[in-house]
XYZ file of N, CA and C in Angstrom:
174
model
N -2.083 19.686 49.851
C -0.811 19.124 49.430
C -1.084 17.883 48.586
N -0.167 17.636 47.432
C -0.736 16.659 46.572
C 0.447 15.466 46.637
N -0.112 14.659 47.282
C 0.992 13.730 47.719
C 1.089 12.221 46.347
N 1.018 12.974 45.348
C 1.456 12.091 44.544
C 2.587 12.536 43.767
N 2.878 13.875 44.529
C 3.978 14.494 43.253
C 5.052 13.695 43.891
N 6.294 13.448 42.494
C 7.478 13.126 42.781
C 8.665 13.954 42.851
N 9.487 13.988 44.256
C 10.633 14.729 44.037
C 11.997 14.098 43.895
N 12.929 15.051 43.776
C 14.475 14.529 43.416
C 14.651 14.217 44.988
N 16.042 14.261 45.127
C 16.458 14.049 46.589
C 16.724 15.606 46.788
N 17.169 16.484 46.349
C 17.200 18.326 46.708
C 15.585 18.594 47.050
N 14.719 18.459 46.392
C 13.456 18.506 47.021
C 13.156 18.181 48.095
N 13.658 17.003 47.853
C 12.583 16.287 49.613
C 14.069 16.605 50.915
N 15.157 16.874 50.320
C 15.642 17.608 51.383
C 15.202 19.171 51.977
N 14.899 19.902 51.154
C 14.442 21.011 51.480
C 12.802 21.127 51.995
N 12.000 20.045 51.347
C 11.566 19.637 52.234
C 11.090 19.408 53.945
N 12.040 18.693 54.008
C 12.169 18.288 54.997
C 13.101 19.091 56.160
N 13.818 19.756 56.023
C 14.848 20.965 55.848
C 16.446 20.124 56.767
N 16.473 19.418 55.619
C 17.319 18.914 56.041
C 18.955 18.504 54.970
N 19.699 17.702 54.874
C 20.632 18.218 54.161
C 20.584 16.655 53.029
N 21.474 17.190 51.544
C 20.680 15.629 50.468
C 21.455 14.507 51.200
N 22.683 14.845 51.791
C 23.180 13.471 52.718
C 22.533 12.564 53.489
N 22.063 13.133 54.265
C 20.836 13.013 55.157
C 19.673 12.360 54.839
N 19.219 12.604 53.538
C 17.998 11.912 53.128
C 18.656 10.837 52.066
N 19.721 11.118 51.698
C 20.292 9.727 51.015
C 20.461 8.581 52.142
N 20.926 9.136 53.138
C 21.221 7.584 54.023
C 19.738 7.240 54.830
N 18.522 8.184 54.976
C 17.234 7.863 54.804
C 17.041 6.525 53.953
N 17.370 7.346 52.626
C 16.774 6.049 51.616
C 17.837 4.729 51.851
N 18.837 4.903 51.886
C 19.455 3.643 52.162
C 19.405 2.605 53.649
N 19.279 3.118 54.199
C 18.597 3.000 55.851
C 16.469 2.228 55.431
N 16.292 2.352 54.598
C 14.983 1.961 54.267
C 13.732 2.826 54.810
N 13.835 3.895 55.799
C 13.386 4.699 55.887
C 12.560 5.678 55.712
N 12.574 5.836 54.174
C 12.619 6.787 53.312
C 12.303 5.872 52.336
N 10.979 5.531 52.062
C 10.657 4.569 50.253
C 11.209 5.452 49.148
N 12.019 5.206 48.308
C 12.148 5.351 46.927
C 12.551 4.513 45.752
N 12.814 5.574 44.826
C 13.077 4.538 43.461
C 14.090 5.113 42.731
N 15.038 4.628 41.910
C 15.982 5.161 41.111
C 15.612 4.878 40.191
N 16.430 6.346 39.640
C 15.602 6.269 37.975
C 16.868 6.689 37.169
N 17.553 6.112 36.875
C 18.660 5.976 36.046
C 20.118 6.347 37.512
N 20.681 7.128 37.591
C 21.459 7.220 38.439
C 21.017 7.765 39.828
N 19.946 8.570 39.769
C 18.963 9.432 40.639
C 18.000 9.228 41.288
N 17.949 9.238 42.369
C 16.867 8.734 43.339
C 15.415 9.614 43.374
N 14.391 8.962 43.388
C 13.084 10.084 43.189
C 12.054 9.258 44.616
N 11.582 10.297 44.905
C 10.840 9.989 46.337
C 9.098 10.413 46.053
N 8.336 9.981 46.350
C 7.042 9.730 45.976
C 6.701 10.947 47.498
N 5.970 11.895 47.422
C 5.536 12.937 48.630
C 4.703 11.768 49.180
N 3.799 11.145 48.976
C 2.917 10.105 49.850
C 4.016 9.664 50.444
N 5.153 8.764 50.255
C 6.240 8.135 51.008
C 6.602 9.054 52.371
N 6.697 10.568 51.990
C 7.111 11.679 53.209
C 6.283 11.293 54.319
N 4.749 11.541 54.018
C 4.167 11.348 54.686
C 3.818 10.102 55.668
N 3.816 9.358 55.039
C 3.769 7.962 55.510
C 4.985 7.835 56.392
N 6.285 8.351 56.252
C 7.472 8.346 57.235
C 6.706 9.111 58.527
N 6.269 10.507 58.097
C 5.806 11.443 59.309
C 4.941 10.596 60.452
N 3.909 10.083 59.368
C 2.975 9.075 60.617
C 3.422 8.347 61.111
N 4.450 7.099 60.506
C 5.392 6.376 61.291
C 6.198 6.864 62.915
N 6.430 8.062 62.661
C 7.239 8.579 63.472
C 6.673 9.249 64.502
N 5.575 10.079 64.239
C 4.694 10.478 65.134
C 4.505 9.743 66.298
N 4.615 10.118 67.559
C 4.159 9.050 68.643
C 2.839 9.816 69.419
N 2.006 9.696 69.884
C 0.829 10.108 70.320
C 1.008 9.938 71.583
């Protein structure tokens, strides 16, 4: 997996399999690192991951 690709927010919802609402209030919640790029939010796949490990509890 190449965790430098960038996705839209429909990506990293499907992704994640979850819905673009959902990962919008991610990103607004701080959650979820991204960046806007004119009106549109774009999410870095390293960022996914880095949430996953966060969350992971051992």
């Amino acid at each position: 997996m190449r965790n430098d690709e960038i996705l839209t927010v429909k990506e990293t919802a499907a992704l994640l399999k979850t819905t673009h609402q959902q990962v919008r209030k991610m990103i607004a919640n701080e959650e979820l690192p991204a960046v806007k790029v004119g009106r549109e939010w774009r999410v870095l796949k390293a960022g996914i991951v880095e949430f996953f490990e966060k969350q992971i509890c051992y």
